[in-house]
CSV table of C-alpha atoms and ligand atoms in Angstrom, one decimal:
chain,number,residue,atom,x,y,z
A,1,MET,CA,-69.1,-38.3,30.4
A,2,LEU,CA,-66.9,-37.8,27.4
A,3,PRO,CA,-63.1,-38.2,27.8
A,4,VAL,CA,-61.4,-34.8,27.4
A,5,THR,CA,-59.8,-35.5,24.1
A,6,ALA,CA,-63.1,-36.8,22.6
A,7,ALA,CA,-64.8,-33.6,23.9
A,8,GLU,CA,-62.1,-31.5,22.5
A,9,LYS,CA,-62.4,-33.0,19.1
A,10,ILE,CA,-66.2,-32.5,19.0
A,11,ILE,CA,-65.9,-28.9,20.2
A,12,PHE,CA,-63.1,-27.9,17.8
A,13,ASP,CA,-65.0,-29.5,14.9
A,14,LEU,CA,-67.9,-27.1,15.6
A,15,ILE,CA,-65.8,-24.0,14.8
A,16,PRO,CA,-67.3,-22.4,11.7
A,17,ALA,CA,-65.1,-21.2,8.8
A,18,LEU,CA,-64.7,-17.5,8.3
A,19,GLY,CA,-66.2,-15.8,5.2
A,20,ASN,CA,-65.9,-12.6,3.3
A,21,ASP,CA,-68.4,-10.9,5.7
A,22,ASP,CA,-65.9,-11.4,8.5
A,23,ARG,CA,-63.2,-9.2,6.9
A,24,GLU,CA,-62.7,-5.5,7.5
A,25,THR,CA,-60.0,-2.9,6.8
A,26,VAL,CA,-58.3,-1.0,9.5
A,27,ASP,CA,-55.5,1.5,9.6
A,28,LEU,CA,-52.0,0.5,10.5
A,29,LEU,CA,-52.0,1.2,14.2
A,30,SER,CA,-55.5,-0.2,14.7
A,31,SER,CA,-54.3,-3.5,13.3
A,32,SER,CA,-52.2,-4.3,16.3
A,33,GLY,CA,-53.4,-7.5,17.9
A,34,ARG,CA,-55.8,-8.2,15.0
A,35,ILE,CA,-55.6,-11.2,12.7
A,36,LEU,CA,-54.6,-10.7,9.1
A,37,ALA,CA,-57.4,-11.7,6.7
A,38,ALA,CA,-55.7,-11.5,3.3
A,39,PRO,CA,-52.2,-11.9,1.9
A,40,VAL,CA,-50.2,-8.7,2.0
A,41,ILE,CA,-48.1,-8.1,-1.2
A,42,GLY,CA,-45.8,-5.1,-1.2
A,43,SER,CA,-45.4,-2.8,-4.2
A,44,TYR,CA,-41.9,-1.7,-3.2
A,45,ASP,CA,-38.6,-3.5,-3.1
A,46,VAL,CA,-36.9,-3.5,0.3
A,47,PRO,CA,-34.5,-1.8,0.2
A,48,SER,CA,-35.9,0.4,-2.5
A,49,TRP,CA,-32.4,1.3,-3.7
A,50,PRO,CA,-28.9,0.2,-2.8
A,51,ASN,CA,-27.7,1.8,0.3
A,52,SER,CA,-25.0,1.6,2.9
A,53,ALA,CA,-25.2,-0.4,6.1
A,54,MET,CA,-22.4,1.6,7.7
A,55,ASP,CA,-20.8,4.9,8.0
A,56,GLY,CA,-17.8,4.9,5.7
A,57,TYR,CA,-16.9,5.3,2.1
A,58,ALA,CA,-18.5,4.0,-1.1
A,59,VAL,CA,-15.8,2.6,-3.4
A,60,HIS,CA,-15.1,0.3,-6.3
A,61,TYR,CA,-14.3,-3.0,-4.7
A,62,GLU,CA,-11.7,-3.7,-7.3
A,63,ASP,CA,-9.8,-0.6,-6.0
A,64,VAL,CA,-9.5,-1.9,-2.5
A,65,GLU,CA,-9.7,-5.7,-2.6
A,66,HIS,CA,-6.0,-6.2,-2.0
A,67,CYS,CA,-5.1,-3.3,0.4
A,68,SER,CA,-3.7,-3.7,3.9
A,69,PRO,CA,-2.0,-1.5,6.5
A,70,GLN,CA,1.3,-2.2,4.7
A,71,HIS,CA,-0.2,-1.6,1.2
A,72,PRO,CA,-2.9,1.0,1.7
A,73,VAL,CA,-4.8,2.4,-1.2
A,74,VAL,CA,-5.5,6.1,-1.5
A,75,LEU,CA,-8.8,7.2,-3.0
A,76,ARG,CA,-10.0,10.7,-3.6
A,77,VAL,CA,-13.3,11.6,-1.9
A,78,ILE,CA,-15.5,13.3,-4.5
A,79,GLU,CA,-18.8,13.7,-2.6
A,80,GLU,CA,-20.5,13.4,0.7
A,81,ILE,CA,-23.8,11.5,0.8
A,82,PRO,CA,-25.8,11.8,4.0
A,83,ALA,CA,-28.9,9.6,4.4
A,84,GLY,CA,-31.7,10.9,2.3
A,85,LYS,CA,-29.5,12.7,-0.3
A,86,ILE,CA,-29.4,11.6,-3.9
A,87,PRO,CA,-25.8,11.1,-5.0
A,88,GLN,CA,-24.7,13.7,-7.6
A,89,CYS,CA,-21.6,11.9,-9.1
A,90,ALA,CA,-20.9,8.4,-10.3
A,91,ILE,CA,-17.8,6.9,-8.6
A,92,GLU,CA,-15.0,6.1,-10.9
A,93,ARG,CA,-12.1,3.9,-10.3
A,94,GLY,CA,-9.8,5.6,-7.7
A,95,GLN,CA,-12.6,7.6,-6.2
A,96,ALA,CA,-14.7,7.3,-3.1
A,97,ALA,CA,-17.8,9.0,-1.7
A,98,ARG,CA,-18.2,9.7,2.0
A,99,ILE,CA,-21.4,7.8,2.9
A,100,TYR,CA,-23.5,7.3,6.0
A,101,THR,CA,-25.7,4.5,7.2
A,102,GLY,CA,-28.8,4.3,5.1
A,103,ALA,CA,-27.6,6.7,2.4
A,104,MET,CA,-28.1,5.8,-1.2
A,105,LEU,CA,-25.1,4.1,-2.9
A,106,PRO,CA,-23.7,6.2,-5.7
A,107,GLU,CA,-23.5,4.8,-9.2
A,108,GLY,CA,-20.3,2.9,-9.8
A,109,ALA,CA,-19.7,2.0,-6.2
A,110,ASN,CA,-20.1,-1.6,-5.2
A,111,ALA,CA,-18.5,-1.8,-1.8
A,112,ILE,CA,-18.4,0.1,1.5
A,113,VAL,CA,-15.2,0.6,3.4
A,114,ILE,CA,-16.0,1.3,7.0
A,115,GLN,CA,-14.6,4.5,8.3
A,116,GLU,CA,-12.7,2.7,11.1
A,117,THR,CA,-10.4,1.1,8.5
A,118,THR,CA,-9.5,4.4,6.8
A,119,LYS,CA,-7.5,7.5,7.5
A,120,LEU,CA,-8.6,10.9,6.2
A,121,GLU,CA,-6.1,13.2,4.6
A,122,THR,CA,-7.1,16.8,3.6
A,123,ARG,CA,-4.8,18.3,0.9
A,124,SER,CA,-4.7,21.8,-0.4
A,125,ASN,CA,-5.3,22.3,-4.1
A,126,PRO,CA,-4.4,23.4,-6.8
A,127,THR,CA,-1.2,21.5,-6.6
A,128,PRO,CA,-0.9,19.1,-9.5
A,129,ASP,CA,-3.1,16.2,-8.8
A,130,THR,CA,-0.2,14.2,-7.6
A,131,TYR,CA,-2.2,11.7,-5.8
A,132,SER,CA,-3.9,10.2,-8.7
A,133,GLU,CA,-6.5,7.7,-7.7
A,134,THR,CA,-5.1,4.2,-7.3
A,135,SER,CA,-6.7,1.3,-8.7
A,136,SER,CA,-4.7,-1.6,-7.4
A,137,THR,CA,-2.0,-2.2,-4.9
A,138,SER,CA,0.4,-3.7,-7.5
A,139,ASN,CA,0.6,-0.2,-9.2
A,140,LEU,CA,1.0,1.7,-6.0
A,141,GLU,CA,4.0,3.9,-5.4
A,142,ILE,CA,4.7,6.1,-2.4
A,143,ASP,CA,5.3,9.8,-3.2
A,144,PRO,CA,8.6,10.6,-1.4
A,145,GLU,CA,7.5,14.1,-0.6
A,146,THR,CA,4.0,13.5,0.7
A,147,ASN,CA,4.4,9.9,1.7
A,148,LEU,CA,1.1,9.1,0.1
A,149,ALA,CA,0.4,6.1,-2.0
A,150,PHE,CA,-0.5,6.7,-5.6
A,151,ASN,CA,-0.7,5.0,-9.0
A,152,PRO,CA,1.4,6.8,-11.6
A,153,GLU,CA,-0.4,5.0,-14.5
A,154,LEU,CA,-3.7,6.7,-13.8
A,155,GLN,CA,-4.6,10.1,-15.2
A,156,PRO,CA,-5.7,12.8,-12.9
A,157,ASN,CA,-9.3,13.0,-12.3
A,158,SER,CA,-11.2,15.3,-14.7
A,159,ILE,CA,-13.6,16.9,-12.1
A,160,PRO,CA,-12.8,20.5,-11.2
A,161,ILE,CA,-10.2,20.8,-8.4
A,162,PRO,CA,-11.5,22.6,-5.3
A,163,SER,CA,-9.2,24.5,-2.9
A,164,THR,CA,-8.9,21.3,-0.8
A,165,SER,CA,-9.5,17.7,-1.5
A,166,ASN,CA,-10.1,14.9,0.8
A,167,TYR,CA,-8.3,11.6,0.4
A,168,ILE,CA,-8.8,8.4,2.3
A,169,TRP,CA,-6.2,5.8,3.0
A,170,VAL,CA,-7.9,2.5,2.9
A,171,LEU,CA,-6.0,0.2,5.4
A,172,GLU,CA,-8.1,-2.9,5.2
A,173,ALA,CA,-9.9,-4.7,2.3
A,174,PRO,CA,-13.6,-5.0,2.9
A,175,ASN,CA,-15.3,-8.3,2.2
A,176,ALA,CA,-16.9,-8.2,-1.3
A,177,ARG,CA,-20.5,-6.8,-1.0
A,178,GLU,CA,-20.2,-6.3,2.7
A,179,PHE,CA,-22.2,-3.4,4.1
A,180,VAL,CA,-24.0,-2.8,0.8
A,181,ARG,CA,-27.7,-3.4,1.1
A,182,HIS,CA,-28.8,-4.2,-2.5
A,183,ARG,CA,-32.1,-3.1,-3.9
A,184,GLY,CA,-34.6,-5.8,-3.2
A,185,ALA,CA,-32.2,-7.9,-1.1
A,186,PHE,CA,-34.7,-8.3,1.7
A,187,TYR,CA,-37.9,-8.3,-0.2
A,188,GLN,CA,-39.0,-8.1,-3.9
A,189,ALA,CA,-42.2,-6.2,-4.8
A,190,GLY,CA,-45.0,-8.5,-5.8
A,191,SER,CA,-44.1,-11.5,-3.7
A,192,ASP,CA,-46.0,-12.6,-0.6
A,193,LEU,CA,-45.0,-10.5,2.3
A,194,LEU,CA,-47.4,-11.6,5.1
A,195,THR,CA,-49.8,-14.5,5.0
A,196,PRO,CA,-53.3,-14.5,6.3
A,197,GLY,CA,-54.1,-16.0,9.7
A,198,ILE,CA,-51.2,-14.4,11.6
A,199,ARG,CA,-51.7,-12.1,14.6
A,200,ILE,CA,-50.4,-8.6,13.9
A,201,GLY,CA,-47.9,-7.4,16.4
A,202,ALA,CA,-45.1,-4.9,16.5
A,203,PRO,CA,-42.8,-6.8,14.0
A,204,GLU,CA,-45.7,-7.1,11.4
A,205,ILE,CA,-46.6,-3.4,11.9
A,206,ALA,CA,-42.9,-2.5,11.1
A,207,VAL,CA,-43.1,-4.7,8.0
A,208,LEU,CA,-46.4,-3.2,6.8
A,209,ALA,CA,-45.1,0.3,7.5
A,210,ALA,CA,-41.9,-0.4,5.5
A,211,VAL,CA,-43.9,-1.2,2.4
A,212,GLN,CA,-46.3,1.7,3.0
A,213,CYS,CA,-49.2,-0.7,3.5
A,214,THR,CA,-51.5,1.4,5.7
A,215,GLN,CA,-54.9,-0.1,5.1
A,216,ILE,CA,-54.8,-3.6,6.6
A,217,PRO,CA,-57.3,-6.4,5.9
A,218,VAL,CA,-58.2,-8.1,9.2
A,219,TYR,CA,-60.9,-10.3,10.5
A,220,ARG,CA,-63.5,-8.6,12.5
A,221,PRO,CA,-63.2,-9.3,16.3
A,222,LEU,CA,-65.6,-11.9,17.5
A,223,LYS,CA,-68.4,-10.9,19.9
A,224,VAL,CA,-68.6,-13.1,22.9
A,225,ALA,CA,-71.7,-12.6,25.2
A,226,ILE,CA,-71.1,-13.6,28.9
A,227,LEU,CA,-73.9,-14.2,31.4
A,228,SER,CA,-73.9,-15.4,34.9
A,229,THR,CA,-76.8,-17.5,36.1
A,230,GLY,CA,-77.8,-17.9,39.8
A,231,ASP,CA,-80.2,-16.5,42.3
A,232,GLU,CA,-77.4,-16.2,44.8
A,233,LEU,CA,-75.2,-13.9,42.7
A,234,VAL,CA,-74.6,-10.2,43.2
A,235,SER,CA,-72.3,-7.9,41.3
A,236,PRO,CA,-69.0,-6.8,42.9
A,237,GLU,CA,-70.6,-3.3,43.5
A,238,GLN,CA,-73.7,-4.6,45.3
A,239,PRO,CA,-73.8,-5.1,49.1
A,240,LEU,CA,-73.4,-8.8,50.0
A,241,ALA,CA,-76.4,-10.1,51.9
A,242,PRO,CA,-76.2,-13.4,53.8
A,243,GLY,CA,-76.3,-16.4,51.5
A,244,GLN,CA,-75.2,-14.4,48.5
A,245,ILE,CA,-72.1,-15.0,46.3
A,246,VAL,CA,-70.2,-12.3,44.3
A,247,ASP,CA,-70.3,-12.9,40.6
A,248,SER,CA,-66.6,-13.2,39.8
A,249,ASN,CA,-67.0,-15.3,36.7
A,250,GLN,CA,-68.4,-12.6,34.4
A,251,TYR,CA,-65.4,-10.4,35.0
A,252,ALA,CA,-62.8,-13.1,34.8
A,253,LEU,CA,-64.3,-14.4,31.6
A,254,ALA,CA,-64.6,-10.9,30.1
A,255,ALA,CA,-60.9,-10.4,30.8
A,256,LEU,CA,-60.0,-13.7,29.2
A,257,VAL,CA,-62.2,-13.1,26.2
A,258,LYS,CA,-60.5,-9.7,25.7
A,259,GLN,CA,-57.1,-11.3,26.1
A,260,ALA,CA,-58.0,-13.8,23.4
A,261,GLY,CA,-58.7,-11.0,21.0
A,262,ALA,CA,-62.5,-11.0,21.1
A,263,VAL,CA,-65.0,-8.4,22.3
A,264,PRO,CA,-66.8,-9.4,25.5
A,265,ILE,CA,-70.5,-8.4,25.8
A,266,LEU,CA,-71.4,-8.4,29.5
A,267,MET,CA,-75.1,-9.6,29.8
A,268,GLY,CA,-75.2,-9.4,33.6
A,269,ILE,CA,-76.6,-11.7,36.2
A,270,VAL,CA,-79.7,-13.8,35.4
A,271,PRO,CA,-81.6,-15.4,38.2
A,272,ASP,CA,-82.5,-19.1,38.2
A,273,GLN,CA,-85.9,-18.4,36.6
A,274,PRO,CA,-86.6,-20.2,33.4
A,275,ASP,CA,-88.5,-17.3,31.7
A,276,LEU,CA,-85.8,-14.7,32.5
A,277,LEU,CA,-83.0,-17.1,31.6
A,278,ARG,CA,-84.7,-18.1,28.3
A,279,ASP,CA,-84.9,-14.5,27.3
A,280,ALA,CA,-81.4,-13.8,28.3
A,281,ILE,CA,-80.0,-16.7,26.4
A,282,ALA,CA,-82.0,-15.8,23.3
A,283,THR,CA,-80.8,-12.2,23.5
A,284,ALA,CA,-77.2,-13.4,23.9
A,285,VAL,CA,-77.4,-15.7,21.0
A,286,PHE,CA,-78.8,-12.9,18.8
A,287,GLU,CA,-76.0,-10.5,19.8
A,288,ALA,CA,-72.9,-12.7,19.7
A,289,ASP,CA,-70.9,-15.2,17.8
A,290,ILE,CA,-70.2,-17.2,21.0
A,291,VAL,CA,-72.1,-17.3,24.2
A,292,LEU,CA,-70.6,-18.2,27.6
A,293,SER,CA,-72.9,-18.7,30.5
A,294,THR,CA,-71.7,-19.9,33.9
A,295,GLY,CA,-73.8,-21.9,36.4
A,296,GLY,CA,-77.0,-23.8,36.0
A,297,VAL,CA,-75.6,-26.7,33.9
A,298,SER,CA,-75.4,-29.3,36.7
A,299,VAL,CA,-78.0,-31.7,37.8
A,300,GLY,CA,-79.6,-29.6,40.6
A,301,ASP,CA,-83.3,-28.6,40.5
A,302,TYR,CA,-82.4,-25.0,39.6
A,303,ASP,CA,-80.0,-25.9,36.7
A,304,TYR,CA,-82.1,-24.9,33.7
A,305,VAL,CA,-79.6,-24.1,31.0
A,306,ASP,CA,-79.7,-27.4,29.1
A,307,ARG,CA,-83.5,-27.6,29.1
A,308,LEU,CA,-83.8,-24.0,27.9
A,309,LEU,CA,-81.2,-24.5,25.2
A,310,ALA,CA,-83.2,-27.4,23.8
A,311,GLU,CA,-86.4,-25.4,24.0
A,312,LEU,CA,-84.8,-22.6,22.1
A,313,GLY,CA,-83.8,-25.0,19.3
A,314,ALA,CA,-80.1,-25.5,20.0
A,315,VAL,CA,-78.3,-28.7,19.1
A,316,ILE,CA,-76.5,-30.0,22.2
A,317,HIS,CA,-73.2,-31.7,21.4
A,318,VAL,CA,-71.6,-32.1,24.8
A,319,LYS,CA,-73.2,-32.4,28.2
A,320,SER,CA,-70.5,-33.6,30.5
A,321,ILE,CA,-66.7,-34.1,30.2
A,322,GLY,CA,-64.4,-36.3,32.3
A,323,ILE,CA,-62.4,-33.4,33.6
A,324,LYS,CA,-61.8,-32.0,37.1
A,325,PRO,CA,-62.7,-29.3,37.7
A,326,GLY,CA,-65.3,-28.6,35.0
A,327,LYS,CA,-67.3,-31.8,34.5
A,328,PRO,CA,-70.9,-30.5,33.9
A,329,MET,CA,-70.2,-28.6,30.6
A,330,THR,CA,-72.7,-28.0,27.9
A,331,VAL,CA,-71.7,-27.2,24.4
A,332,ALA,CA,-74.4,-26.4,21.9
A,333,THR,CA,-74.9,-24.7,18.6
A,334,PHE,CA,-77.7,-22.4,17.4
A,335,ALA,CA,-78.3,-22.2,13.7
A,336,GLY,CA,-77.5,-18.6,12.8
A,337,GLU,CA,-76.9,-16.5,9.8
A,338,PRO,CA,-74.5,-16.7,8.1
A,339,LYS,CA,-73.0,-19.2,10.6
A,340,PRO,CA,-73.9,-21.0,13.7
A,341,VAL,CA,-73.6,-19.4,17.2
A,342,LEU,CA,-71.6,-21.5,19.6
A,343,TYR,CA,-72.9,-21.8,23.2
A,344,PHE,CA,-70.8,-22.9,26.1
A,345,GLY,CA,-72.7,-23.6,29.3
A,346,ILE,CA,-69.8,-23.6,31.8
A,347,PRO,CA,-70.1,-24.8,35.4
A,348,GLY,CA,-70.4,-22.0,38.0
A,349,ASN,CA,-67.6,-22.8,40.3
A,350,PRO,CA,-65.0,-20.1,39.7
A,351,VAL,CA,-62.1,-22.4,39.1
A,352,SER,CA,-64.2,-24.7,36.9
A,353,ALA,CA,-65.1,-21.6,34.9
A,354,LEU,CA,-61.5,-20.6,34.3
A,355,VAL,CA,-60.2,-24.1,33.6
A,356,SER,CA,-63.1,-24.8,31.2
A,357,PHE,CA,-62.3,-21.6,29.4
A,358,TRP,CA,-58.5,-22.2,29.1
A,359,ARG,CA,-59.0,-25.8,28.1
A,360,PHE,CA,-61.8,-25.6,25.6
A,361,VAL,CA,-63.1,-22.0,24.9
A,362,GLU,CA,-59.9,-20.1,24.4
A,363,PRO,CA,-58.7,-22.3,21.5
A,364,VAL,CA,-62.2,-21.9,19.9
A,365,ILE,CA,-62.1,-18.2,20.1
A,366,LYS,CA,-58.6,-18.0,18.6
A,367,LYS,CA,-59.4,-20.3,15.7
A,368,MET,CA,-62.8,-18.8,15.1
A,369,SER,CA,-61.1,-15.4,15.0
A,370,GLY,CA,-59.0,-16.5,12.1
A,371,LEU,CA,-55.8,-17.5,13.7
A,372,ALA,CA,-54.3,-20.2,11.4
A,373,GLU,CA,-51.7,-21.6,13.7
A,374,ASN,CA,-51.0,-21.8,17.5
A,375,TRP,CA,-54.6,-21.6,18.4
A,376,GLN,CA,-54.5,-25.0,20.0
A,377,PRO,CA,-53.8,-25.5,23.7
A,378,GLN,CA,-50.0,-25.2,24.3
A,379,TRP,CA,-48.5,-28.1,26.2
A,380,VAL,CA,-45.1,-28.6,27.8
A,381,THR,CA,-43.5,-31.3,29.9
A,382,ALA,CA,-42.4,-30.0,33.3
A,383,HIS,CA,-41.0,-31.5,36.5
A,384,THR,CA,-43.3,-31.0,39.4
A,385,ARG,CA,-41.8,-29.5,42.6
A,386,ASN,CA,-44.8,-30.8,44.6
A,387,HIS,CA,-46.5,-34.1,45.0
A,388,LEU,CA,-49.6,-34.0,42.8
A,389,LYS,CA,-52.8,-35.9,43.8
A,390,ALA,CA,-55.9,-36.8,41.9
A,391,ASP,CA,-58.9,-39.2,42.1
A,392,GLY,CA,-57.8,-41.1,39.0
A,393,LYS,CA,-61.4,-41.0,37.6
A,394,ARG,CA,-61.3,-37.8,35.7
A,395,GLU,CA,-58.5,-35.9,34.0
A,396,SER,CA,-57.4,-33.6,36.8
A,397,TYR,CA,-56.1,-30.0,36.2
A,398,LEU,CA,-54.1,-28.6,39.1
A,399,TRP,CA,-53.2,-24.9,39.0
A,400,GLY,CA,-49.9,-23.3,39.7
A,401,ARG,CA,-46.9,-21.8,38.0
A,402,VAL,CA,-44.3,-23.1,35.6
A,403,GLN,CA,-40.8,-21.5,35.3
A,404,LEU,CA,-38.1,-22.2,32.8
A,405,GLN,CA,-35.0,-23.1,34.8
A,406,GLU,CA,-31.7,-24.1,33.2
A,407,GLY,CA,-33.5,-25.1,30.1
A,408,SER,CA,-36.3,-27.2,31.7
A,409,TYR,CA,-39.8,-26.4,33.0
A,410,LYS,CA,-40.5,-26.7,36.7
A,411,PHE,CA,-44.1,-26.7,37.9
A,412,SER,CA,-45.0,-25.4,41.4
A,413,LEU,CA,-48.5,-26.1,42.7
A,414,SER,CA,-50.4,-23.2,44.1
A,415,GLY,CA,-50.6,-23.4,47.9
A,416,GLY,CA,-53.9,-23.8,49.7
A,417,SER,CA,-57.1,-25.6,48.7
A,418,HIS,CA,-57.5,-27.1,45.3
A,419,SER,CA,-61.3,-27.0,45.6
A,420,SER,CA,-63.0,-25.8,42.4
A,421,GLY,CA,-64.8,-23.3,44.6
A,422,ASN,CA,-61.6,-21.7,45.8
A,423,LEU,CA,-60.5,-18.9,43.6
A,424,ILE,CA,-58.2,-17.2,46.1
A,425,ASN,CA,-55.1,-19.2,45.2
A,426,LEU,CA,-55.6,-18.7,41.5
A,427,SER,CA,-53.6,-15.5,41.4
A,428,GLN,CA,-50.5,-15.7,39.2
A,429,THR,CA,-51.5,-19.1,37.7
A,430,ASN,CA,-49.7,-19.5,34.4
A,431,ALA,CA,-50.1,-23.3,34.0
A,432,LEU,CA,-52.3,-26.3,34.8
A,433,ALA,CA,-50.6,-29.6,35.6
A,434,VAL,CA,-52.6,-32.6,34.3
A,435,VAL,CA,-52.9,-35.8,36.2
A,436,PRO,CA,-54.3,-38.3,33.7
A,437,VAL,CA,-57.2,-40.7,34.2
A,438,GLY,CA,-56.0,-43.8,36.1
A,439,THR,CA,-53.2,-42.0,37.9
A,440,THR,CA,-53.8,-40.9,41.5
A,441,ALA,CA,-50.4,-39.4,42.2
A,442,ILE,CA,-47.4,-37.9,40.6
A,443,PRO,CA,-44.5,-37.7,43.0
A,444,ALA,CA,-42.4,-34.5,43.3
A,445,GLY,CA,-39.5,-34.5,40.8
A,446,GLU,CA,-41.4,-36.5,38.2
A,447,ALA,CA,-42.4,-35.3,34.8
A,448,VAL,CA,-45.9,-33.9,34.3
A,449,ARG,CA,-47.8,-32.6,31.3
A,450,VAL,CA,-48.6,-29.0,31.7
A,451,LEU,CA,-51.0,-26.7,29.9
A,452,LEU,CA,-49.6,-23.3,29.4
A,453,ILE,CA,-51.9,-20.4,30.1
A,454,PRO,CA,-51.4,-17.4,27.8
A,455,GLN,CA,-50.4,-14.4,29.9
B,501,AMP,P1,-73.7,-24.0,39.7
B,501,AMP,O1,-72.8,-24.4,38.5
B,501,AMP,O2,-74.8,-23.0,39.2
B,501,AMP,O3,-74.3,-25.1,40.4
B,501,AMP,O4,-72.8,-23.2,40.7
B,501,AMP,C1,-71.8,-23.9,41.3
B,501,AMP,C2,-71.1,-23.0,42.3
B,501,AMP,O5,-70.5,-21.9,41.7
B,501,AMP,C3,-72.1,-22.4,43.4
B,501,AMP,O6,-71.4,-22.3,44.6
B,501,AMP,C4,-72.3,-21.0,42.8
B,501,AMP,O7,-72.6,-20.1,43.8
B,501,AMP,C5,-70.9,-20.7,42.2
B,501,AMP,N1,-71.1,-19.7,41.2
B,501,AMP,C6,-72.0,-19.8,40.2
B,501,AMP,N2,-71.9,-18.7,39.3
B,501,AMP,C7,-70.9,-18.0,39.8
B,501,AMP,C8,-70.3,-16.8,39.4
B,501,AMP,N3,-70.8,-16.1,38.3
B,501,AMP,N4,-69.3,-16.2,40.1
B,501,AMP,C9,-68.9,-16.9,41.2
B,501,AMP,N5,-69.4,-18.0,41.7
B,501,AMP,C10,-70.4,-18.6,41.0
B,502,MG,MG1,-76.4,-22.1,40.1
């Protein structure tokens, strides 16, 4: 009986490395949930051109840096630039362009004045261009007739004068560079954008879309064959005759395999008959990267799995682990091309099957699928709300729920029997509290190590 950590090390060391054959290319949406298999390098700067982060006016910062409600600056609005439009004019000193969020910054402008700090004034033309653009508050004068600020030193603008002109009064100086998104400020073309080994979710899809990367290199999903062994088993659709037990493991494991990002292959129920079981194991090993069987790994007369694995040429690495539930657990490898097939002979009791999966199989699936980080079991320390009991001989896993409350985790034990055959109180389990070897009780209120179960 191997201690849990020793078994874990042996098992994790069996995980084969991924090769070129394990890569494929999928389109952007299909990459959701998949693991990136190569670095993504964008060919566009983000943003691709300077643009405005706000609705307001594009200006020369030097024109407005000193203004205030008492010393406003008046600028002539020479163009309107909605998002998506290419600016037609360069902004000269004393001028501004009406600009909207995401719109391209016109040449010459280097700051955005938000519209909330301005007042718009529409004036009829052609009056002499009295309100020459102002360039600094020190030169400002107020026209007694119009009450507008202007800079008498500047020449009227040379652009044709339309029947009306818009002017803005800038009442507050923006911070330098504020609200200007400079070209390449967020990302520069050619540098690493996404690194391999990450799971692609909505944020990564947004990033990939933003740089127009639509063919995504990902690792192929692993195939995990699942078979249930036992003469007593019937499928959930079959009538239940006396003495029979419904095969719940196959479905629970299929759901877990899917959730871990692999493809389950359901191989069905195999009776405790060596010939049938041998064929079923051989087929599963041929079909899949990982095989999970439940039942038949204990010491009973009908527990054939270990013997058949040896007959079929597997190397058995683990036979029994000091864990409760889940002690009789066989881990073996079959030489395969291009890499070995991992075999997990999991005990048949429904809770043992799930605990074994969460503790040992799930990390293997994640790492073997190409996940570079966070494939290991995730642990937290929680305070238990219930008194936890164990036999002290094996590392005991008690199922329940953790909740984050006022910044710390609290563990609540599931009510009812904690027998490995009782699956009824497993519903809503999101954590397993661990009572270590040598400890027989953890009183309520004490700290306990908890394995988080991915939801
Ligand atoms: P075994 O590991 O084959 O000795 O089985 C241990 C216990 O788990 C027995 O009570 C079995 O009936 C039960 N069991 C085995 N396989 C399954 C299964 N696929 N679904 C539900 N219970 C099972
Ligand atoms: Mg059995």
